[in-house]
């Protein structure tokens, strides 16, 4: 199963489950009733409540992934499963179902190739590990013989030092007493229920929550991509934002969660992807692109963000996930915003690139600006954030100051557990 699931978006769940494996009647006609009934069983086994006739493209990517896994188990009945970053966008409940499915497959003697950037998952699910670097196999070893630090070192070829905001090197990161952003009483359908918060200059404010907590809708509302009601005040000015272009012009930049689908311009160069939002600043008097200015800007951001490329004229898809994400961060940084909204920017990237991005968030983006940062990993939020907003069912359950950070308590809070 590829990292980005290949589905027939305009076809039903049932049609996607049975594509290439239709059940037929004695007459030779497709037995749609039987296929729909089996699809209902698969959906129930996976813990979902979905209509088999629902369009596959209307479902979240994480749901699509599990349904395709269900197809492989119950319809194709495969003996070997190759799972490429299947957990990248799963919430806690879905991860538990996946863990259960993997356990069942192993008990049945099935073989699983599990590909992941999350070292804890490798240690949790796998018996043996093979590490590749630059197209070469480095080692194959029993997981019991290696630690997470050992695996990280083998992946990158050197010791990987975990970044911590307590060790930041940029001198001008004192959090201002002034609010750069004030959000009040945001209400979006029945998903977000009166959420409000403040963001200081030079602050990284984290958002923790399970799938469906309202975080995605909240972020999209702030850039005018999601209808709702509420108050947005930026640097003391009340903002009325109804479309993303207004947000960019007003000083708010957004990095979506679905990088490959919503952000990357596939088939275009690294430079084009990087400078897309600021090409207007690199025009000549004749209105054409000033190539010297564009090259200067591209080189500047490449060095600033430590992006590893051979040439900015190379296709964006020649880059690894981590370097792609650095290019996307450079793109929104070029607009010189007052507020960065980063929706899971470390999703699906390797251990070294992850540390680089966390450092850039803390030491580059959060200088003379504020950052709203969400992440599936509470540990990563605790690494770079000054405060963390815990969301539960569309409400702010609690705001944690840095001195109060506790992975266990934050996880319990976003799952709706009451404080003891």
XYZ file of C-alpha atoms in Angstrom:
420
model
C 0.000 0.000 0.000
C 1.597 3.308 -1.075
C 2.002 6.274 1.294
C -0.601 8.199 -0.710
C -3.471 5.714 -1.342
C -4.498 5.096 -4.938
C -8.284 5.205 -4.993
C -11.100 5.759 -7.465
C -12.357 8.956 -5.876
C -15.610 9.178 -7.842
C -16.527 5.550 -7.146
C -18.171 4.075 -4.060
C -16.404 2.337 -1.188
C -17.835 -0.963 -2.436
C -16.481 -0.422 -5.963
C -13.032 0.444 -4.554
C -13.022 -2.594 -2.280
C -13.853 -4.984 -5.135
C -12.099 -3.309 -8.075
C -10.596 -6.139 -10.130
C -12.218 -8.732 -7.857
C -15.946 -8.526 -8.648
C -18.194 -11.285 -7.334
C -20.462 -12.660 -10.038
C -23.690 -14.656 -10.053
C -24.144 -17.911 -11.947
C -25.538 -15.827 -14.784
C -22.210 -13.988 -15.043
C -23.675 -10.690 -13.839
C -21.977 -8.767 -11.042
C -23.510 -9.614 -7.645
C -23.741 -6.055 -6.326
C -25.891 -7.044 -3.343
C -23.346 -9.602 -2.123
C -20.430 -7.203 -2.643
C -22.214 -4.460 -0.720
C -22.934 -6.856 2.168
C -19.258 -7.893 2.368
C -18.196 -4.229 2.249
C -20.498 -3.548 5.226
C -18.783 -6.376 7.118
C -15.312 -5.001 6.319
C -16.341 -1.499 7.408
C -17.682 -2.878 10.700
C -14.525 -4.940 11.317
C -12.431 -1.803 10.863
C -14.543 0.052 13.424
C -16.075 2.578 11.019
C -19.655 3.713 10.548
C -19.831 4.381 6.829
C -22.272 3.883 3.984
C -20.822 1.390 1.430
C -22.284 3.590 -1.317
C -20.368 6.660 -0.124
C -17.797 8.036 -2.593
C -14.261 6.982 -1.683
C -12.922 10.437 -2.550
C -15.123 12.050 0.113
C -13.300 10.174 2.890
C -10.196 11.309 4.795
C -6.908 9.793 3.596
C -6.466 7.854 6.846
C -9.873 6.180 6.388
C -9.021 5.335 2.784
C -5.793 3.673 3.931
C -7.519 1.393 6.418
C -10.249 0.484 3.926
C -7.619 -0.497 1.367
C -5.872 -2.569 4.018
C -9.234 -4.231 4.707
C -9.520 -4.937 0.978
C -6.128 -6.658 1.019
C -7.034 -8.747 4.060
C -10.617 -9.777 3.369
C -11.026 -9.570 -0.438
C -7.602 -10.072 -2.039
C -6.573 -12.273 0.923
C -2.911 -11.475 0.374
C -0.077 -13.308 2.108
C 2.396 -10.406 1.984
C 1.524 -6.817 2.955
C 3.772 -3.820 2.227
C 2.599 -0.860 4.307
C 4.289 2.423 3.356
C 3.780 5.090 6.045
C 0.298 3.781 6.768
C 0.212 5.485 10.190
C 1.216 8.940 8.917
C -2.260 10.466 9.342
C -4.028 8.013 11.666
C -5.470 9.166 14.970
C -5.065 7.205 18.197
C -8.256 5.150 17.758
C -7.327 4.202 14.193
C -3.809 3.246 15.287
C -5.302 0.844 17.789
C -7.369 -0.813 15.049
C -4.256 -1.039 12.895
C -2.299 -2.615 15.751
C -5.093 -5.166 16.168
C -5.118 -5.955 12.435
C -1.337 -6.356 12.295
C -1.488 -8.703 15.292
C -4.164 -10.815 13.581
C -2.155 -10.987 10.361
C 0.983 -12.092 12.200
C -0.962 -14.770 14.088
C -2.203 -16.071 10.721
C 1.363 -16.381 9.469
C 1.172 -13.437 7.058
C 4.305 -11.425 6.231
C 4.391 -7.645 6.672
C 6.891 -5.110 5.342
C 6.324 -2.033 7.510
C 7.831 1.269 6.289
C 7.795 4.185 8.727
C 9.727 7.257 9.837
C 8.427 6.740 13.379
C 11.065 4.757 15.220
C 8.720 3.896 18.094
C 6.402 2.183 15.620
C 9.279 0.218 14.128
C 10.196 -1.023 17.596
C 6.545 -1.738 18.416
C 5.447 -3.624 15.306
C 8.566 -5.184 13.800
C 10.712 -8.238 14.512
C 13.576 -7.260 12.235
C 14.666 -3.977 10.677
C 16.514 -3.148 7.465
C 17.965 0.357 7.173
C 18.540 1.972 3.755
C 20.573 5.116 3.129
C 21.182 6.736 -0.256
C 19.903 3.657 -2.074
C 22.133 1.211 -0.210
C 21.272 -1.342 2.428
C 23.121 -0.466 5.631
C 22.054 -3.226 7.982
C 19.471 -5.925 8.716
C 19.148 -6.717 12.414
C 16.703 -7.954 15.045
C 14.890 -4.981 16.592
C 15.679 -6.344 20.052
C 19.374 -5.720 19.345
C 18.915 -2.010 18.530
C 17.729 1.112 20.339
C 15.888 4.039 18.750
C 19.116 6.050 18.926
C 20.976 3.254 17.108
C 18.378 3.200 14.309
C 18.429 7.003 13.941
C 22.237 6.955 13.663
C 22.132 4.209 11.025
C 19.482 6.048 8.977
C 21.411 9.311 8.834
C 24.965 8.030 9.033
C 25.782 10.051 12.132
C 24.492 10.788 15.597
C 21.117 12.552 15.498
C 20.747 15.158 18.207
C 17.134 15.818 19.150
C 16.356 19.512 19.003
C 14.989 21.219 22.085
C 13.630 24.753 22.399
C 15.624 25.034 25.643
C 18.800 24.857 23.524
C 17.783 27.402 20.880
C 20.663 29.466 19.514
C 18.831 32.469 18.025
C 19.297 35.322 20.520
C 16.215 37.416 19.685
C 13.518 34.924 20.682
C 12.209 36.549 23.846
C 8.442 36.266 23.747
C 6.799 39.660 23.495
C 4.159 40.776 25.985
C 2.031 41.966 23.079
C -0.474 39.790 21.243
C 0.309 39.368 17.560
C -2.938 37.408 17.127
C -6.124 37.276 19.177
C -8.886 34.840 18.242
C -12.236 34.904 20.041
C -15.400 32.783 20.040
C -14.833 30.870 16.796
C -17.814 28.697 15.871
C -17.829 26.426 12.838
C -20.938 24.317 12.237
C -21.030 21.872 15.182
C -17.311 21.143 14.914
C -15.795 24.161 16.696
C -17.665 25.551 19.689
C -16.508 28.999 20.779
C -12.726 28.496 20.620
C -10.456 31.408 21.494
C -6.747 31.941 22.165
C -3.933 34.500 21.959
C -0.547 34.284 20.245
C 2.441 36.382 21.259
C 5.223 37.681 19.027
C 8.128 35.147 18.867
C 5.911 32.450 20.401
C 5.241 28.925 19.138
C 1.744 27.919 20.218
C 1.001 24.214 19.805
C -2.340 22.557 19.115
C -2.928 18.975 20.244
C -6.057 16.986 19.483
C -7.436 13.792 17.998
C -8.933 13.542 14.508
C -12.213 15.477 14.511
C -11.223 17.799 17.370
C -11.863 20.833 15.130
C -8.246 21.867 14.637
C -8.258 21.587 10.830
C -11.501 23.558 10.545
C -10.180 26.216 12.955
C -7.000 26.729 10.941
C -8.924 26.951 7.671
C -11.333 29.476 9.199
C -8.373 31.690 10.129
C -7.336 31.890 6.453
C -10.852 32.294 5.061
C -11.132 28.763 3.639
C -13.848 27.584 6.068
C -17.092 29.460 6.793
C -17.871 30.244 10.417
C -18.133 33.071 12.920
C -15.736 34.652 15.374
C -13.272 37.477 15.866
C -9.708 37.664 14.469
C -7.445 40.509 15.577
C -3.934 40.794 14.078
C -1.532 43.338 15.584
C -4.479 45.195 17.069
C -6.438 45.316 13.795
C -9.763 43.504 13.460
C -9.570 41.263 10.392
C -12.406 40.178 8.108
C -10.981 37.226 6.169
C -13.198 35.454 3.644
C -10.605 33.949 1.293
C -6.962 32.791 1.522
C -5.625 35.661 -0.609
C -6.849 38.097 2.064
C -5.066 36.118 4.767
C -1.762 36.229 2.870
C -2.132 39.958 2.168
C -3.022 40.577 5.825
C -0.006 38.708 7.192
C -1.222 35.145 7.856
C 0.465 32.227 6.057
C -0.824 28.650 6.083
C 0.888 25.316 5.424
C -1.755 22.580 4.879
C -1.496 19.094 6.323
C -1.821 17.319 2.959
C 1.456 18.414 1.386
C 1.320 16.330 -1.797
C -2.334 17.087 -2.528
C -2.746 20.727 -1.516
C 0.685 22.366 -1.570
C 3.199 20.843 -3.975
C 2.991 21.819 -7.653
C 4.082 18.524 -9.162
C 6.068 18.593 -12.388
C 7.358 22.112 -11.682
C 10.823 23.167 -10.549
C 12.016 23.678 -6.981
C 12.388 27.399 -7.679
C 8.838 27.705 -8.999
C 7.456 25.912 -5.943
C 9.537 28.025 -3.597
C 8.866 31.463 -5.089
C 5.274 30.969 -6.248
C 3.836 33.519 -3.802
C 6.535 36.164 -4.265
C 7.303 36.096 -8.008
C 5.643 39.504 -8.212
C 8.524 40.877 -6.127
C 10.975 39.603 -8.741
C 9.529 41.284 -11.836
C 11.546 43.405 -14.242
C 10.326 46.763 -15.526
C 8.811 44.936 -18.497
C 6.739 42.721 -16.199
C 8.769 39.577 -16.835
C 10.508 37.605 -14.101
C 13.874 39.047 -13.117
C 15.909 35.844 -13.247
C 18.812 37.276 -11.233
C 16.510 38.395 -8.434
C 14.653 35.063 -8.442
C 17.920 33.130 -8.311
C 19.094 35.285 -5.391
C 15.858 34.637 -3.462
C 15.965 30.914 -4.177
C 19.601 30.628 -3.034
C 18.825 32.680 0.060
C 16.021 30.412 1.265
C 17.901 27.256 0.306
C 20.783 28.286 2.601
C 18.550 29.692 5.333
C 16.464 26.515 5.595
C 19.405 24.196 4.853
C 17.584 22.540 1.932
C 19.633 19.817 0.257
C 19.317 20.226 -3.538
C 21.594 19.907 -6.574
C 19.882 22.723 -8.485
C 16.752 24.811 -7.954
C 15.841 24.008 -11.563
C 15.335 20.327 -10.649
C 11.791 18.940 -10.468
C 10.236 19.308 -7.014
C 9.437 15.581 -7.031
C 13.153 14.771 -7.116
C 13.335 15.788 -3.453
C 12.735 13.745 -0.324
C 9.670 14.470 1.789
C 11.721 16.474 4.284
C 13.348 18.702 1.670
C 9.993 19.198 -0.068
C 8.542 20.399 3.196
C 11.444 22.823 3.675
C 10.651 24.240 0.227
C 7.007 24.678 1.233
C 8.064 26.445 4.437
C 10.314 28.720 2.369
C 7.353 29.533 0.114
C 5.185 30.886 2.935
C 8.172 32.478 4.667
C 8.744 34.564 1.543
C 5.459 36.399 2.160
C 6.965 37.720 5.442
C 3.852 36.966 7.511
C 3.169 37.955 11.087
C 1.563 34.572 11.784
C 2.529 31.127 10.492
C -0.100 28.374 10.682
C 1.648 25.005 10.305
C -0.669 22.001 10.137
C 1.425 18.888 10.891
C 4.574 20.009 9.007
C 6.638 17.029 10.250
C 4.255 14.373 8.920
C 5.868 11.683 6.761
C 9.492 12.891 6.895
C 12.654 11.197 8.129
C 14.219 11.615 11.547
C 17.003 14.029 10.509
C 14.731 16.267 8.413
C 12.245 16.349 11.293
C 14.823 17.779 13.686
C 15.852 20.351 11.055
C 12.248 21.476 10.568
C 11.606 21.706 14.314
C 14.717 23.860 14.670
C 13.657 26.109 11.772
C 10.194 26.550 13.278
C 11.674 27.648 16.578
C 14.707 29.634 15.432
C 13.759 30.989 11.999
C 9.993 31.249 11.611
C 9.248 32.333 15.193
C 11.495 35.392 14.982
C 9.455 38.610 14.693
C 6.356 36.477 14.087
C 4.115 34.008 15.891
C 3.623 30.348 14.989
C 0.556 28.123 15.373
C 1.877 24.558 15.164
C -0.074 21.300 15.188
C 1.434 17.834 15.247
C 0.269 14.261 15.794
C 3.206 13.766 18.179
C 2.763 15.390 21.576
C 6.485 14.831 22.151
C 7.331 17.039 19.157
C 4.928 19.718 20.373
C 6.628 19.656 23.762
C 9.992 19.984 22.019
C 9.420 23.393 20.402
C 6.265 24.981 21.827
C 5.996 27.642 24.496
C 2.375 26.687 25.225
C 0.080 23.910 24.017
C -3.681 24.199 23.436
C -5.417 20.862 24.007
C -8.604 20.516 21.937
C -11.378 18.024 22.612
C -14.562 17.803 20.523
C -14.313 21.385 19.277
C -13.518 22.960 22.643
C -10.362 24.146 24.376
C -9.972 21.547 27.109
C -6.865 23.141 28.614
C -3.913 25.392 27.772
C -0.585 24.025 29.049
C 2.290 26.336 29.949
C 5.770 24.962 29.231
C 6.357 24.296 32.940
C 3.211 22.094 32.918
C 4.131 19.929 29.911
C 3.492 16.229 30.469
C 3.027 13.824 27.565
C 0.735 11.608 29.606
C -1.450 14.450 30.889
C -1.746 16.070 27.448
C -2.733 12.759 25.835
C -5.329 12.164 28.546
C -6.705 15.687 28.077
C -7.191 15.402 24.303
C -9.028 12.117 24.884
C -11.492 13.826 27.202
C -10.199 12.493 30.526
C -11.087 14.616 33.530
C -8.289 16.157 35.575
C -7.660 14.373 38.847
